[in-house]
Coordinates of C-alpha atoms in Angstrom, one line a residue:
M1 CA -25.4 105.9 -18.8
N2 CA -27.4 107.3 -15.9
A3 CA -25.5 110.1 -14.1
V4 CA -26.8 112.5 -11.4
K5 CA -25.8 115.9 -10.3
L6 CA -23.3 115.5 -7.4
V7 CA -21.9 119.0 -6.7
E8 CA -22.9 122.4 -7.9
E9 CA -20.7 125.5 -7.5
T10 CA -22.3 129.0 -7.6
R11 CA -20.8 132.5 -7.8
A12 CA -23.1 135.4 -6.7
G13 CA -26.0 133.0 -6.9
L14 CA -25.4 131.9 -10.5
V15 CA -24.4 128.3 -11.3
E16 CA -20.8 128.3 -12.5
N17 CA -19.9 124.6 -12.4
V18 CA -21.9 121.4 -12.2
H19 CA -20.2 118.1 -11.5
T20 CA -22.2 115.0 -12.4
G21 CA -21.4 111.3 -11.9
M22 CA -22.3 108.2 -10.0
I23 CA -21.7 106.5 -6.7
C24 CA -22.0 102.9 -5.4
G25 CA -21.7 101.4 -2.0
V26 CA -21.7 97.6 -1.3
N27 CA -22.0 95.6 1.9
E28 CA -20.2 92.4 3.0
R29 CA -22.7 90.3 1.1
L30 CA -21.6 92.1 -2.0
E31 CA -25.0 93.7 -2.4
T32 CA -25.4 97.3 -3.6
I33 CA -26.9 99.1 -0.6
F34 CA -26.4 102.7 -1.6
Y35 CA -26.2 104.4 -5.0
A36 CA -26.6 107.6 -6.9
G37 CA -26.6 107.3 -10.7
D38 CA -25.6 104.0 -12.4
P39 CA -23.8 101.5 -10.2
D40 CA -23.1 99.4 -13.3
H41 CA -21.2 102.1 -15.1
Y42 CA -17.9 100.8 -16.4
T43 CA -15.1 102.9 -14.9
Y44 CA -11.3 102.8 -15.3
Y45 CA -9.5 102.6 -11.9
R46 CA -6.6 104.8 -13.0
S47 CA -4.4 105.2 -9.8
A48 CA -7.1 103.8 -7.6
A49 CA -5.7 100.5 -8.8
K50 CA -2.4 101.1 -7.2
P51 CA -3.1 99.1 -4.0
I52 CA -4.1 96.2 -6.2
Q53 CA -1.1 96.6 -8.5
A54 CA 1.1 96.6 -5.4
L55 CA -0.1 93.3 -4.1
P56 CA 2.5 91.2 -6.0
A57 CA 5.2 93.1 -4.1
F58 CA 3.5 92.3 -0.8
L59 CA 2.9 88.7 -1.8
S60 CA 6.7 88.4 -2.4
N61 CA 9.5 88.6 0.1
I62 CA 11.1 91.8 -1.4
I63 CA 10.3 94.1 1.5
T64 CA 12.2 91.9 4.0
K65 CA 14.8 90.7 1.5
Y66 CA 16.0 94.2 0.6
G67 CA 15.4 95.8 4.0
L68 CA 12.7 98.3 3.0
T69 CA 11.2 100.3 5.8
S70 CA 7.4 100.4 6.0
E71 CA 7.5 104.0 4.9
E72 CA 9.4 103.0 1.8
A73 CA 7.1 100.1 1.1
A74 CA 4.1 102.4 1.2
L75 CA 5.4 104.0 -2.0
F76 CA 4.4 100.8 -3.9
T77 CA 0.8 101.9 -3.4
A78 CA 1.3 105.7 -3.7
S79 CA 0.7 108.5 -6.1
H80 CA 3.5 110.5 -4.5
R81 CA 3.5 114.2 -5.0
G82 CA 7.2 114.9 -5.0
E83 CA 7.7 116.3 -1.5
S84 CA 11.1 116.0 0.1
Y85 CA 10.1 113.0 2.2
H86 CA 8.8 111.2 -1.0
I87 CA 12.1 111.8 -2.9
A88 CA 14.2 110.8 0.1
A89 CA 12.4 107.5 0.4
L90 CA 12.5 106.8 -3.3
E91 CA 16.3 107.6 -3.4
S92 CA 16.8 105.2 -0.5
M93 CA 14.8 102.5 -2.4
L94 CA 16.9 102.9 -5.4
K95 CA 20.0 102.1 -3.3
K96 CA 18.4 99.0 -1.8
L97 CA 16.4 97.4 -4.7
P98 CA 17.8 95.7 -7.8
V99 CA 16.4 98.6 -9.9
R100 CA 18.0 101.2 -12.1
E101 CA 16.1 104.4 -12.6
E102 CA 16.3 104.2 -16.4
E103 CA 14.5 100.8 -16.3
L104 CA 11.3 102.4 -15.0
F105 CA 8.8 102.8 -17.8
C106 CA 7.1 105.8 -16.3
P107 CA 8.2 109.0 -18.1
C108 CA 10.5 111.7 -16.7
S109 CA 8.5 114.4 -15.0
Y110 CA 8.5 117.1 -12.3
P111 CA 6.6 116.6 -9.0
L112 CA 2.8 117.0 -8.9
N113 CA 2.9 119.5 -6.0
A114 CA 3.6 123.1 -6.9
A115 CA 6.2 123.9 -4.2
P116 CA 8.7 121.1 -4.9
R117 CA 8.1 121.5 -8.7
E118 CA 8.9 125.2 -8.6
E119 CA 11.9 124.6 -6.3
M120 CA 13.3 122.2 -8.9
L121 CA 12.7 124.6 -11.7
R122 CA 14.5 127.4 -9.8
E123 CA 17.4 125.1 -9.2
N124 CA 17.4 124.1 -12.9
K125 CA 17.0 120.4 -12.0
E126 CA 16.0 118.1 -14.9
K127 CA 12.9 116.0 -15.0
R128 CA 13.4 112.4 -13.6
R129 CA 11.5 109.2 -13.7
L130 CA 11.8 109.2 -9.9
Y131 CA 9.7 112.4 -9.8
H132 CA 6.8 110.8 -11.6
N133 CA 3.9 110.1 -9.3
C134 CA 3.9 106.4 -10.3
A135 CA 7.6 105.8 -9.6
G136 CA 7.1 103.7 -6.5
K137 CA 4.7 101.4 -8.3
H138 CA 7.2 100.9 -11.2
M139 CA 10.0 100.2 -8.8
G140 CA 7.8 97.5 -7.3
F141 CA 7.1 96.1 -10.7
V142 CA 10.7 95.8 -11.7
T143 CA 11.8 94.3 -8.4
V144 CA 9.0 91.7 -8.5
C145 CA 9.9 90.7 -12.0
R146 CA 13.5 90.0 -10.9
E147 CA 12.3 88.2 -7.8
L148 CA 9.9 85.9 -9.7
G149 CA 12.1 85.4 -12.8
Y150 CA 9.9 87.4 -15.1
P151 CA 11.6 89.5 -17.8
V152 CA 11.9 93.1 -16.9
E153 CA 11.6 94.1 -20.6
G154 CA 7.9 94.6 -21.5
Y155 CA 6.7 94.6 -17.9
W156 CA 4.3 97.3 -18.9
E157 CA 2.5 95.1 -21.6
V158 CA -0.8 93.5 -20.7
G159 CA 0.4 90.1 -21.8
H160 CA 3.4 90.2 -19.5
P161 CA 3.3 87.6 -16.6
L162 CA 3.3 90.4 -14.0
Q163 CA 0.3 92.2 -15.5
Q164 CA -1.5 88.9 -15.9
Q165 CA -0.9 88.2 -12.2
I166 CA -2.4 91.6 -11.4
L167 CA -5.4 90.9 -13.6
Q168 CA -6.0 87.6 -11.8
I169 CA -5.8 89.4 -8.4
L170 CA -8.2 92.1 -9.6
S171 CA -10.7 89.5 -10.9
G172 CA -10.8 87.7 -7.6
L173 CA -11.1 90.9 -5.5
S174 CA -13.8 92.4 -7.7
E175 CA -15.8 89.3 -8.3
I176 CA -15.8 89.8 -12.0
P177 CA -14.5 87.4 -14.7
I178 CA -11.3 88.4 -16.5
A179 CA -13.2 88.2 -19.8
E180 CA -15.5 91.1 -18.6
I181 CA -12.6 93.4 -17.6
K182 CA -11.8 96.1 -20.1
V183 CA -8.2 97.0 -20.6
G184 CA -6.7 100.4 -21.6
K185 CA -3.3 102.1 -21.1
D186 CA -2.8 104.4 -18.1
G187 CA -0.9 107.7 -18.0
C188 CA 2.3 106.0 -16.9
G189 CA 2.1 103.4 -19.7
V190 CA 1.0 100.3 -17.9
P191 CA -2.4 98.5 -18.3
V192 CA -5.4 100.1 -16.7
F193 CA -8.6 98.2 -16.0
A194 CA -12.2 99.2 -16.2
I195 CA -15.0 97.3 -14.4
P196 CA -18.5 98.2 -13.2
L197 CA -18.5 100.7 -10.3
K198 CA -20.2 98.2 -8.0
N199 CA -17.3 95.7 -8.5
M200 CA -14.8 98.5 -7.9
A201 CA -16.5 99.2 -4.6
T202 CA -16.3 95.4 -3.9
T203 CA -12.5 95.5 -4.2
Y204 CA -12.2 98.3 -1.6
L205 CA -14.6 96.5 0.6
K206 CA -12.2 93.5 0.6
L207 CA -9.2 95.7 1.1
A208 CA -10.9 97.1 4.2
C209 CA -12.3 93.7 5.3
P210 CA -9.7 91.2 4.3
D211 CA -11.5 88.4 6.1
L212 CA -13.7 88.4 3.0
I213 CA -10.7 87.2 0.9
K214 CA -10.7 83.4 0.6
D215 CA -7.0 83.0 -0.2
P216 CA -5.1 83.2 3.1
I217 CA -1.8 84.2 1.5
L218 CA -3.5 87.1 -0.3
Q219 CA -5.4 88.0 2.8
K220 CA -2.1 88.3 4.8
A221 CA -0.6 90.5 2.0
V222 CA -3.6 92.8 2.1
I223 CA -3.5 93.2 5.9
Q224 CA 0.2 94.1 5.7
M225 CA -0.3 96.5 2.8
T226 CA -3.3 98.4 4.2
G227 CA -1.7 98.6 7.6
I228 CA 1.3 100.4 6.0
M229 CA -1.0 102.7 4.1
N230 CA -2.7 103.7 7.4
E231 CA 0.6 104.0 9.2
Y232 CA 2.1 106.3 6.6
P233 CA -0.8 108.2 5.0
H234 CA 1.4 111.2 4.0
I235 CA 3.4 108.9 1.7
I236 CA 0.3 107.9 -0.3
A237 CA -0.3 111.4 -1.5
S238 CA 0.8 114.3 0.7
E239 CA -0.5 116.6 3.5
R240 CA -3.8 118.3 2.8
F241 CA -4.7 115.8 0.1
I242 CA -7.8 113.6 0.4
C243 CA -6.0 110.2 0.3
S244 CA -3.7 111.1 3.1
V245 CA -6.5 112.8 5.1
L246 CA -8.7 109.7 4.9
L247 CA -5.9 107.2 5.6
Q248 CA -5.3 109.0 8.9
D249 CA -8.5 107.4 10.0
Q250 CA -7.5 103.9 10.9
N251 CA -11.0 102.7 9.9
I252 CA -10.6 103.7 6.2
V253 CA -8.7 102.3 3.3
A254 CA -8.8 104.8 0.4
K255 CA -7.1 105.7 -2.9
G256 CA -8.1 108.0 -5.8
G257 CA -7.3 107.9 -9.5
A258 CA -7.1 110.4 -12.3
Q259 CA -10.3 111.7 -14.1
G260 CA -12.5 111.8 -11.0
V261 CA -12.3 108.2 -9.7
Y262 CA -12.3 107.6 -6.0
C263 CA -12.6 104.5 -3.9
F264 CA -12.7 103.8 -0.2
G265 CA -13.6 101.0 2.3
L266 CA -14.9 101.3 5.8
K267 CA -13.6 98.5 8.1
N268 CA -16.1 98.6 11.0
E269 CA -19.1 99.4 8.9
R270 CA -18.0 96.8 6.3
I271 CA -18.9 98.9 3.3
G272 CA -17.0 99.6 0.1
F273 CA -17.6 102.8 -2.0
A274 CA -16.6 103.8 -5.4
L275 CA -17.5 107.0 -7.3
K276 CA -16.8 108.6 -10.6
V277 CA -17.0 112.4 -11.3
L278 CA -17.7 112.5 -15.1
N279 CA -15.9 115.7 -15.8
G280 CA -12.8 114.3 -14.3
S281 CA -12.6 116.7 -11.4
E282 CA -10.6 115.7 -8.3
D283 CA -11.3 119.1 -6.7
V284 CA -14.8 118.0 -5.5
W285 CA -13.8 114.6 -4.0
P286 CA -13.6 115.9 -0.4
V287 CA -17.1 117.4 -0.7
I288 CA -18.6 114.1 -2.2
V289 CA -16.9 111.8 0.3
A290 CA -17.8 114.0 3.3
S291 CA -21.4 114.0 2.1
I292 CA -21.4 110.2 1.7
L293 CA -20.1 109.8 5.2
E294 CA -22.6 112.2 6.6
Q295 CA -25.5 110.5 4.8
I296 CA -24.6 107.1 6.2
G297 CA -24.2 108.4 9.7
Y298 CA -20.4 107.9 10.0
K299 CA -19.3 108.1 13.6
N300 CA -15.9 109.7 13.2
K301 CA -16.9 113.3 12.8
Q302 CA -13.3 114.5 12.8
T303 CA -12.7 112.7 9.5
I304 CA -15.6 114.6 8.0
T305 CA -14.4 117.9 9.5
N306 CA -10.9 117.2 8.0
L307 CA -12.5 116.6 4.6
R308 CA -14.6 119.7 4.8
A309 CA -11.4 121.7 5.5
L310 CA -9.9 120.6 2.2
K311 CA -12.9 122.0 0.2
P312 CA -14.9 124.5 2.2
S313 CA -18.5 125.2 1.3
V314 CA -17.7 128.9 0.9
L315 CA -15.7 130.0 -2.2
K316 CA -13.3 132.9 -1.7
N317 CA -11.3 134.8 -4.3
D318 CA -7.5 135.5 -4.2
A319 CA -8.2 138.5 -1.9
G320 CA -10.1 136.4 0.6
D321 CA -13.5 137.8 -0.3
E322 CA -16.5 135.5 -0.2
V323 CA -17.6 135.1 -3.7
G324 CA -19.6 131.8 -4.0
A325 CA -20.6 128.5 -2.6
V326 CA -20.2 124.8 -3.0
H327 CA -23.4 122.6 -2.7
E328 CA -23.8 118.9 -2.7
R329 CA -26.8 118.0 -4.9
F330 CA -27.1 114.2 -4.4
A331 CA -28.9 112.0 -2.0
L332 CA -27.8 108.4 -1.7
I333 CA -30.6 106.0 -2.6
A334 CA -30.8 102.8 -0.5
Y335 CA -31.9 99.6 -1.9
P336 CA -34.7 98.8 0.5
E337 CA -34.2 95.1 0.5
N338 CA -30.6 95.5 1.4
A339 CA -30.3 98.7 3.4
D340 CA -32.6 97.5 6.2
K341 CA -30.1 94.7 6.8
Q342 CA -27.2 97.1 7.2
E343 CA -26.3 98.7 10.5
I344 CA -24.3 101.8 10.2

């Protein structure tokens, strides 16, 4: 495993934290054109897989059949953070879809965001499956099972027809045979897949550039899904969180996962990126993605500014005093034979 130093945090000039990892960028010819560290490193998608896992719902007729709004449908792809608008949309979906909350395999939990979690604790509300960040994904799973005649029981097992359908979709989008995809169990209990970072970048290239998808039905579903993600970015995570900030840019399709995994695709530039922070930090994602965009000369400077605002280069303590700094320590390497073909 070849990792490089991505971000370094200092306090009073002394190194306090170092975040190592790897990055890969691919072009529309599926060539690696940018990298830092090992682009072949096998990486679990974690929740970066949610747009792929949501595709069976978008391939079906359930959104129209059950009268879901686009805002509600966005939750199929989301890692919702429990804000009031997330819960309201999920409650509405429960009323419309043929799903009972107790059927969801994701465990009962409190919201990820501190404010709604603390409010629920003050009000002595109990944990619910609906509050789990994967609840929307699981509601999609159960509804698709009923729509396609699959058993609901065991939908979380890798051998279940729904999970096999997702595996087939992933294999096609990533350009990697099913036999080479490694399978584990995700935090919410469903299968999670690991593939080389460059193939992960390829999936997000195709999500951003669906004309690269050969199956016209799948292509149409991807266009609908990513359009909804860009239309309702706050649903995918929440305000002041990297996924929602990036998705405000109509040129970007993006989603992160646990343990430092982040993926995004650029529509006009026709590039897909995937990265892994080896210590699992999500805190430094905005710094890394902003640096990637700067290094490739990305034209929408406002997006970079918005990312920088999430994780400023100056560290301050609780009193607002300047106490340290955040430094990017990587430079993307371009494959010479491929990079000279790419116009950024």
